[in-house]
XYZ file of C-alpha atoms in Angstrom:
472
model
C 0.000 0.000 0.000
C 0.920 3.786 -0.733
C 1.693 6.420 1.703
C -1.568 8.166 2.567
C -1.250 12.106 1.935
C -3.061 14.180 4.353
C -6.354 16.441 2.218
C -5.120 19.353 0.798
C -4.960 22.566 2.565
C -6.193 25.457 1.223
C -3.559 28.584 1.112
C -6.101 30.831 2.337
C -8.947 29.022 4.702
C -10.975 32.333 5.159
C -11.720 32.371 1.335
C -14.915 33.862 0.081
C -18.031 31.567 -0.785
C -19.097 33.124 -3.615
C -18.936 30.946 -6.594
C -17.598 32.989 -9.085
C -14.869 34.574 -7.038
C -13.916 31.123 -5.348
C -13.345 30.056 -9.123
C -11.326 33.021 -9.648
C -9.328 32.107 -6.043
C -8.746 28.807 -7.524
C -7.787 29.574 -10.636
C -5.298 31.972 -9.464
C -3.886 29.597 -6.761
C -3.389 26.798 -9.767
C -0.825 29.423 -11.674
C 0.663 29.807 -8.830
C 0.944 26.253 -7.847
C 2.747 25.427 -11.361
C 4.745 28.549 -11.554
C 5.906 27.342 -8.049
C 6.152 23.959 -9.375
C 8.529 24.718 -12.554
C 10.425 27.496 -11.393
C 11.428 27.281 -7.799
C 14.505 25.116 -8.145
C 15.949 28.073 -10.336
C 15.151 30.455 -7.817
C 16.773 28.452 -5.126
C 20.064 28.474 -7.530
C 19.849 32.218 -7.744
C 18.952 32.860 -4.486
C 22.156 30.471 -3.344
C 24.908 31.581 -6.163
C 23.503 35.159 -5.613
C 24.256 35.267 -1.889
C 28.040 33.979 -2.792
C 28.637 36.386 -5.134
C 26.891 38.907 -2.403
C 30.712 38.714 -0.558
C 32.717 38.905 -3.949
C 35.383 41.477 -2.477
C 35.336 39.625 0.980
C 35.977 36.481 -0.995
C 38.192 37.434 -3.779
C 40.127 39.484 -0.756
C 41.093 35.974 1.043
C 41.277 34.179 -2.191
C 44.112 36.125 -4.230
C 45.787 37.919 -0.884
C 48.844 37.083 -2.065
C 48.070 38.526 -5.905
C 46.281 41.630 -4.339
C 48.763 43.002 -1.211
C 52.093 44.897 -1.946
C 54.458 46.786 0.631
C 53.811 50.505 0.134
C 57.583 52.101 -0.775
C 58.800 55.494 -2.012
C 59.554 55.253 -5.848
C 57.217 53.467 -8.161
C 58.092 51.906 -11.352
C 57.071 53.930 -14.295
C 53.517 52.008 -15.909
C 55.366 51.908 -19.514
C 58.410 49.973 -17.754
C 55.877 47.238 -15.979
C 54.046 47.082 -19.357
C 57.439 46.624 -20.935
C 58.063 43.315 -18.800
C 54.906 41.718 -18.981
C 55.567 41.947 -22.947
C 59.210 40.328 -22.172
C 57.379 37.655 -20.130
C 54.653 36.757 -22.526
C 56.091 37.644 -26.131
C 53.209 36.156 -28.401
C 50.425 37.598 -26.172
C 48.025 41.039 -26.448
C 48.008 43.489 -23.589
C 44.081 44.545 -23.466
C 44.377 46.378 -20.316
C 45.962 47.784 -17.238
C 44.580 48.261 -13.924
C 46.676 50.727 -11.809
C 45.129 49.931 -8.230
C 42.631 51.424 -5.995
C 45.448 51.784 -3.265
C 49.023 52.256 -2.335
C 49.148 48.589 -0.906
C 47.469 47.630 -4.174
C 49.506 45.414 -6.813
C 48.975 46.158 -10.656
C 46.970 44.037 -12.653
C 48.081 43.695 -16.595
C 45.292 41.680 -18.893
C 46.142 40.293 -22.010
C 45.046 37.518 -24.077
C 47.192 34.756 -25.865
C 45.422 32.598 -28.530
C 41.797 31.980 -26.950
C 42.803 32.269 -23.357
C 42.891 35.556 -21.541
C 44.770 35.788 -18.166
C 45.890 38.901 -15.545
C 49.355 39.222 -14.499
C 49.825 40.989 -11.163
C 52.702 43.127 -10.706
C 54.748 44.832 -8.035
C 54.550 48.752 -8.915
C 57.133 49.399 -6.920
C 59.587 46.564 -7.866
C 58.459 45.771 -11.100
C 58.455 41.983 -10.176
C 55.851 39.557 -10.965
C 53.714 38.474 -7.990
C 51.575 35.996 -9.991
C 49.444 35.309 -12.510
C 45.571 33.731 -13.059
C 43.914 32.878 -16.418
C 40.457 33.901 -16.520
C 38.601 31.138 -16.413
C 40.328 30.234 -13.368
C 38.201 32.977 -11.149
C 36.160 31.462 -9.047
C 33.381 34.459 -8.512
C 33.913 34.571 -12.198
C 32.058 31.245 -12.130
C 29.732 31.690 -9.743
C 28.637 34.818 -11.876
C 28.113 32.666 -15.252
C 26.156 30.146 -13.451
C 23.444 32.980 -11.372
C 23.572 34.892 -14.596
C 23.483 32.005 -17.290
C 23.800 28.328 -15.586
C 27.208 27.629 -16.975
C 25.440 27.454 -20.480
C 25.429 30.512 -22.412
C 22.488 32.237 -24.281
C 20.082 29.059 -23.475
C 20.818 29.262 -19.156
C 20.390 33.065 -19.698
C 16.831 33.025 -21.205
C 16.077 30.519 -18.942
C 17.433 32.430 -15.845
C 15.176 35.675 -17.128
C 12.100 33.463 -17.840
C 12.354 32.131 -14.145
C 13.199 35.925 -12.806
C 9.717 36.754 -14.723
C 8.137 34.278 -13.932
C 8.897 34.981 -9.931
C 6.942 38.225 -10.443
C 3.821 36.067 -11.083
C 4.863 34.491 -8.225
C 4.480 37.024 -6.257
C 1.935 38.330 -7.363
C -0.546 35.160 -7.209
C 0.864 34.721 -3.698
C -0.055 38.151 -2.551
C -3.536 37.601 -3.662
C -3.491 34.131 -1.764
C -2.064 35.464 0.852
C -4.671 38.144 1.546
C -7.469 37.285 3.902
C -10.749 36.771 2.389
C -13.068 36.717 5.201
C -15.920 39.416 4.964
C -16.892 39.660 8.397
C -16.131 43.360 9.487
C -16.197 42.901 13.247
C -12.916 43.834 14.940
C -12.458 40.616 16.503
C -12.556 38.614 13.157
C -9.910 41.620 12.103
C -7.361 40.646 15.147
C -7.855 36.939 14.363
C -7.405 37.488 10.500
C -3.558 38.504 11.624
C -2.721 35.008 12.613
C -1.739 33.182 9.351
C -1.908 36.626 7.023
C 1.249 38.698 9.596
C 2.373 35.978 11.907
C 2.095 32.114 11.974
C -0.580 29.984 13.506
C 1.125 27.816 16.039
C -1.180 25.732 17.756
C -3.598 24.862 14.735
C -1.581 21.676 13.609
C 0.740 20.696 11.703
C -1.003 21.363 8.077
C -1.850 24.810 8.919
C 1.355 25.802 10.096
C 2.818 24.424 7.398
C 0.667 26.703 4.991
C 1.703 29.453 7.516
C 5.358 29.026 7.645
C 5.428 29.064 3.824
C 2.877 32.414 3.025
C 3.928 34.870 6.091
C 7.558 34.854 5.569
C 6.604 34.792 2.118
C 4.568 38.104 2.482
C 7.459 39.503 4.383
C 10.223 38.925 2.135
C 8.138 39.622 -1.067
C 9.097 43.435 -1.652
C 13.264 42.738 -1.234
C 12.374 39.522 -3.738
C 10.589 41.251 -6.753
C 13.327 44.514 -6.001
C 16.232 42.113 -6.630
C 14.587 40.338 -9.562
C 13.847 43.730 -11.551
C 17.204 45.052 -10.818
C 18.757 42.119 -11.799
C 16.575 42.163 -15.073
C 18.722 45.047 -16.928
C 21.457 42.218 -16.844
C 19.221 39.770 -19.046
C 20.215 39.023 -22.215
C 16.744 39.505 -24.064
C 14.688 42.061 -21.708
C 17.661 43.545 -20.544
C 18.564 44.427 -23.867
C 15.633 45.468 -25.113
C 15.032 47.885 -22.129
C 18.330 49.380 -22.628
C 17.477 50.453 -26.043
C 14.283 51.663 -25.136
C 16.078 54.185 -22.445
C 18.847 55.110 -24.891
C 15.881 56.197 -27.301
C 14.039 57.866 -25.543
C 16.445 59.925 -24.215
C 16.719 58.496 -20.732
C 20.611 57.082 -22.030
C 23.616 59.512 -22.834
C 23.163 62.818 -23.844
C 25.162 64.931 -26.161
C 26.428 67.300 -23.475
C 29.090 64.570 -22.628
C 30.563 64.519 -25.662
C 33.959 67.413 -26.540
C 32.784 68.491 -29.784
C 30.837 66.329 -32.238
C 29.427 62.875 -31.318
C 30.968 60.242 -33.530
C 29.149 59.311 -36.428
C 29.030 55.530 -36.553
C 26.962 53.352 -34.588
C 29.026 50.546 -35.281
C 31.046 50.215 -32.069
C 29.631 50.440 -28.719
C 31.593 51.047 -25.193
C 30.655 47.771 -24.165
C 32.452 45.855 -27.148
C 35.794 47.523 -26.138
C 35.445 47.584 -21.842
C 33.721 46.891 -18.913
C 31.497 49.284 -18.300
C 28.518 50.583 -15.984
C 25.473 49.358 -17.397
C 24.243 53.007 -18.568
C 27.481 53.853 -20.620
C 27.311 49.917 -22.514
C 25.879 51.573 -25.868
C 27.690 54.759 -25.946
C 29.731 55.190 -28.928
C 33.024 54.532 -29.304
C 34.764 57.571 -30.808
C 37.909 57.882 -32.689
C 41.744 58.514 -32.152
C 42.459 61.603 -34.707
C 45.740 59.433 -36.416
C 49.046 61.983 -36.563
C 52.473 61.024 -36.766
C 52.458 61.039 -32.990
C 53.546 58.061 -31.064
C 50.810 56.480 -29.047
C 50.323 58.186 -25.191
C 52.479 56.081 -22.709
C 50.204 54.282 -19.877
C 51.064 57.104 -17.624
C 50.083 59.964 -19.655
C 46.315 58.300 -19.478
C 46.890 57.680 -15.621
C 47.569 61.971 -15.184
C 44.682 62.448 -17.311
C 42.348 60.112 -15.073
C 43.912 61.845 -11.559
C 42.811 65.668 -13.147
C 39.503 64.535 -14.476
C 38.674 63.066 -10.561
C 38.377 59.668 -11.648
C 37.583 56.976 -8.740
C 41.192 55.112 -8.263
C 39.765 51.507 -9.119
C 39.676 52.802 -12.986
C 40.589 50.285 -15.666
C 42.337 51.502 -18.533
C 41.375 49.679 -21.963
C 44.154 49.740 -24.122
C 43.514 50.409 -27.838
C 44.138 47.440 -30.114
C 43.890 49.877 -33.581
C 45.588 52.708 -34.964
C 42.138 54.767 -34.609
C 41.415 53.205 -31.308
C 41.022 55.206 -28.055
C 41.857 54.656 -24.191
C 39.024 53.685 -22.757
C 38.804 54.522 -18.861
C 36.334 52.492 -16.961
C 35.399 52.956 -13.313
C 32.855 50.526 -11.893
C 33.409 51.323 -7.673
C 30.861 49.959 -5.109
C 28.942 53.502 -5.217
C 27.099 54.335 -8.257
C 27.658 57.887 -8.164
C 31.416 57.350 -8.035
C 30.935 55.288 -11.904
C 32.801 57.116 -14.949
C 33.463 55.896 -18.508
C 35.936 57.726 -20.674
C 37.489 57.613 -23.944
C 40.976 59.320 -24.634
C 42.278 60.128 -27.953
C 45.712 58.138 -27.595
C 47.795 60.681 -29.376
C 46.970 64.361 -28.041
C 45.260 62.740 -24.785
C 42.208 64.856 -25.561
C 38.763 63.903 -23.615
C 36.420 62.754 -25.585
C 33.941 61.657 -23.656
C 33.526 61.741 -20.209
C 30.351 59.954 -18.833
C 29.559 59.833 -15.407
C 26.562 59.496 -12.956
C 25.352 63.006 -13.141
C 25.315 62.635 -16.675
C 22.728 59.445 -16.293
C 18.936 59.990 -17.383
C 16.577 59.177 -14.572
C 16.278 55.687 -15.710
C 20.150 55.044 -15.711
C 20.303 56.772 -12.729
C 17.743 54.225 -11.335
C 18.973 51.445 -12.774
C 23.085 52.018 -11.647
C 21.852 52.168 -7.662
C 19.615 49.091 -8.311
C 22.807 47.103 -9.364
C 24.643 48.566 -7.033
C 21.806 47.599 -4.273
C 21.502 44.210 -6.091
C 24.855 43.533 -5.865
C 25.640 44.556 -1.795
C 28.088 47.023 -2.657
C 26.220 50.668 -2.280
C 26.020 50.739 1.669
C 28.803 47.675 2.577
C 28.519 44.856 4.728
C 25.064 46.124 5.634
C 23.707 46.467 2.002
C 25.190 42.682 2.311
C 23.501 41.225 5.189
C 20.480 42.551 4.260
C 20.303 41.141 0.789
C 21.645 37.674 1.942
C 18.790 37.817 4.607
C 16.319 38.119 1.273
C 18.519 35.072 -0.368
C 17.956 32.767 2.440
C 13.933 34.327 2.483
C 13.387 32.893 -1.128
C 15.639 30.045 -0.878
C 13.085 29.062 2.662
C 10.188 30.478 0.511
C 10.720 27.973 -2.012
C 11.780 24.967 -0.095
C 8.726 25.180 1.949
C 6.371 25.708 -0.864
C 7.900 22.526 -2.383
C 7.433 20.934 0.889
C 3.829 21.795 1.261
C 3.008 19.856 -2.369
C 5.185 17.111 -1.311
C 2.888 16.738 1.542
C -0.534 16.699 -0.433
C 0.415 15.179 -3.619
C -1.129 11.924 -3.814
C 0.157 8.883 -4.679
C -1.212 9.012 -8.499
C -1.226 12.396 -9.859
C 0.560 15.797 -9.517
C -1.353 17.105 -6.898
C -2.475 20.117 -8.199
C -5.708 22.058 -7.709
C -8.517 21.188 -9.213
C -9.282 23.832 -12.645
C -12.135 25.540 -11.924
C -14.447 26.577 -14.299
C -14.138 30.140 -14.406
C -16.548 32.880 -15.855
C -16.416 35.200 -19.103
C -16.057 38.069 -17.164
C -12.925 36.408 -15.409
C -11.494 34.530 -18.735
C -11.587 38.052 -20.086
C -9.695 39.795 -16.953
C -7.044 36.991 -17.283
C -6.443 37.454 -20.796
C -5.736 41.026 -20.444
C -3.219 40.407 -17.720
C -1.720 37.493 -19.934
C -1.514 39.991 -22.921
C 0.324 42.714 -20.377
C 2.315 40.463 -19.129
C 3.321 39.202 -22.708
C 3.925 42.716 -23.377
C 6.068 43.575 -20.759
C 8.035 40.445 -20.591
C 8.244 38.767 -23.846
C 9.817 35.482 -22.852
C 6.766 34.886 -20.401
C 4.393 36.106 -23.081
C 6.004 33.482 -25.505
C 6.079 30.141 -22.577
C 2.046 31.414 -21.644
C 1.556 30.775 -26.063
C 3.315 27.705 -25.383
C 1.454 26.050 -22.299
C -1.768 27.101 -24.538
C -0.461 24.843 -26.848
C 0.421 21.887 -24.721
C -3.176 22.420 -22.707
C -4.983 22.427 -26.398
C -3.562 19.608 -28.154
C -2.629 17.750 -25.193
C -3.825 18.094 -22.373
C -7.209 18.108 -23.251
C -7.074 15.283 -25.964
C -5.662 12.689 -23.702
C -7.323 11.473 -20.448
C -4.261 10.273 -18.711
C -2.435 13.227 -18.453
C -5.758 14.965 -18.299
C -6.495 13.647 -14.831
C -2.408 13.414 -13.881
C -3.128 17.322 -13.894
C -6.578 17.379 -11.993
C -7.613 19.438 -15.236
């Protein structure tokens, strides 16, 4: 014999009797059920990988002490000289860029790429020795990041990894209207009751209800930090993040013209982001061009004066131009968004081209650089950190325990979801709309809601098995 599964609980006991709205309640608790279903494993991986990467410096600090930590002394070796060696060392490879150091206890860091592999070389500035070096795909945060942002599997793990981020707005949604006591009676003891299960668990009602409980009040509580970091990790998607980022550069809400020392360049072929790393409002501005003279290329320090004058923060990278018409490319992602700066340098006169910075930002850029730095823990330190890993280990409970509670009432043949209700025109229509919006707004989640249609339609509906496998 099977194990028996205890009846299903309801999320919301108090829910209203009216037939038409308890079909909407139902209806609305099934999309949440299979949204749950399908996508909470990936948001357990996010919530997980995103809480490591939360402590990147701290990490990174401990990992690479040795690379990272020089003895401050009086004379510095010039940049061009350092340059100079790391060519020596590694005759056959490119140097792409060169990373002074935020500090005076701060080693150099010297990337270059040699055949398909690109790799950092740290160096001494004040010796000019080599402290180490570590190939890129060596860096361990640099793995955790692919595998939050992509699962280790390129453009396939990142629309996945969006359509589960969009998908956890439904989420929350559905759960917010589960969540919300439905119990009409207006006295004000009913109201003080209604708190227990809706603000605070319900401890001595057994095990099933406090199951429910433990699952949709911490839920309810953790819901605003949840849906903040899932829309400002969105500008980082590959499709909607795109997508959005042209819209703000369109309409105006991107760079403006007042950055640029004299005429904008003409071509739209190269953007900032194919030459550097780059704050995410300064990825699609142009990439202007080096006026070619007879002069010899600026040395590496020449670019460092010009960052000191212009106030740029200290943990600049300096892109190193790789054509005859190429510019330096100055790059300063700190932990503060209003501290970010992108600039390009003609590398003959060492003329300003275009300097970029946070003031410069349209409201949405603005917005959307203190969101990443927010998302990331970096804006207000360790506490910006322990608050966001507190939301991590909310979802990552969130999810478990909603898992749990189907585990608990699935029976023994059959997924165990709620029954589909037969819902109303005046409802179908109502969900439609919000299906189209939702489409709308995010496409990928528009496109799977075509494709469940699709599987419901010809499948679902045409063959019994699976028909009562979903309680359909």
């Amino acid at each position: 014999m099977g194990k028996k599964k205890t009846p299903a609980a309801q999320p919301n006991e108090s829910q209203p009797l009216n037939p038409s709205s308890a079909a909407l309640y139902k209806t609305v608790w099934r999309w949440h059920f299979y949204a749950g279903i399908l996508f909470a494993p990936f948001l357990i991986i996010l919530a997980i990988t995103g809480s490591v990467y939360l402590f990147k410096p701290q990490i990174e600090q401990a990992l690479y002490r040795d690379y990272y930590t020089v003895t401050p002394q009086v004379e510095r070796v010039t940049p061009s000289k350092l340059v100079g060696q790391v060519k020596e060392l590694y005759p056959d490879a490119t140097i792409t860029k060169y990373r002074p150091g935020e500090s005076d206890s701060r080693s150099t860091e010297i990337s270059m790429t040699s055949g398909n592999e690109s790799m950092t070389v740290f160096m001494n500035p004040y010796t000019g020795e080599k402290i180490g070096e570590l190939k890129d795909k060596d860096r361990i945060m640099d793995k955790i990041e692919e595998f939050h942002g992509e699962l280790m599997v390129g453009t396939i793990g990142d629309r996945i990894v969006e359509l589960a981020a969009c998908w956890a707005i439904v989420l929350i949604l559905t759960g917010l209207y589960l969540w919300l006591p439905k119990n009409k009676n207006k006295s004000k003891t009913k109201k003080k009751r209604s708190l227990a299960g809706v603000l605070y668990p319900r401890l001595g009602k057994g095990k099933q209800i406090l199951r429910r409980d433990l699952h949709a009040v911490p839920a309810f509580w953790v819901a605003a930090g949840m849906l903040f970091l899932i829309m400002t990790g969105l500008p980082w998607s590959g499709l909607w993040g795109s997508n959005f980022q042209t819209v703000a550069t369109n309409t105006g809400a991107g760079y403006p013209p007042s950055i640029w020392s004299g005429s904008a360049p003409s071509s739209h072929v190269v953007q900032t982001k194919d030459v550097a790393e780059v704050p995410w409002a300064a990825e699609n501005l142009e990439v202007p061009n080096s006026s070619i003279s007879d002069f010899t290329p600026l040395p590496i320090e020449d670019v460092m004066y010009v960052a000191r004058s212009e106030g740029i923060h200290p943990s600049y990278t300096i892109s190193i131009p790789q054509q005859a018409d190429g510019v330096y490319t100055l790059s300063a992602y700190p932990p503060k968004a209003q501290d970010e700066a992108t600039m390009h340098i003609d590398q003959y006169s060492g003329a300003v081209l275009a300097d970029y910075r946070y003031d410069h930002y349209g409201s949405v850029g603005k917005a959307v650089a203190l969101g990443i730095t927010l998302h990331k823990g970096t804006q207000f330190g360790i506490v910006n950190q322990i608050f966001s890993l507190l939301i991590c280990v909310g979802i990552v409970l969130i999810a478990v325990s909603g898992l749990y509670l189907w585990w608990k009432r699935k029976p023994e043949h059959g997924l165990g979801a709620p029954k589909a209700p037969e819902v109303d025109a005046k409802h179908r229509r109502v969900f439609l709309l919000l299906f189209i919006a939702l489409g709308i707004l995010f496409p990928l989640v528009g496109l799977s809601l075509i494709i469940v249609w699709l599987i419901d339609r010809f499948i679902v509906r045409r063959i019994s098995a699976v028909k009562t496998f979903l309680n359909a």
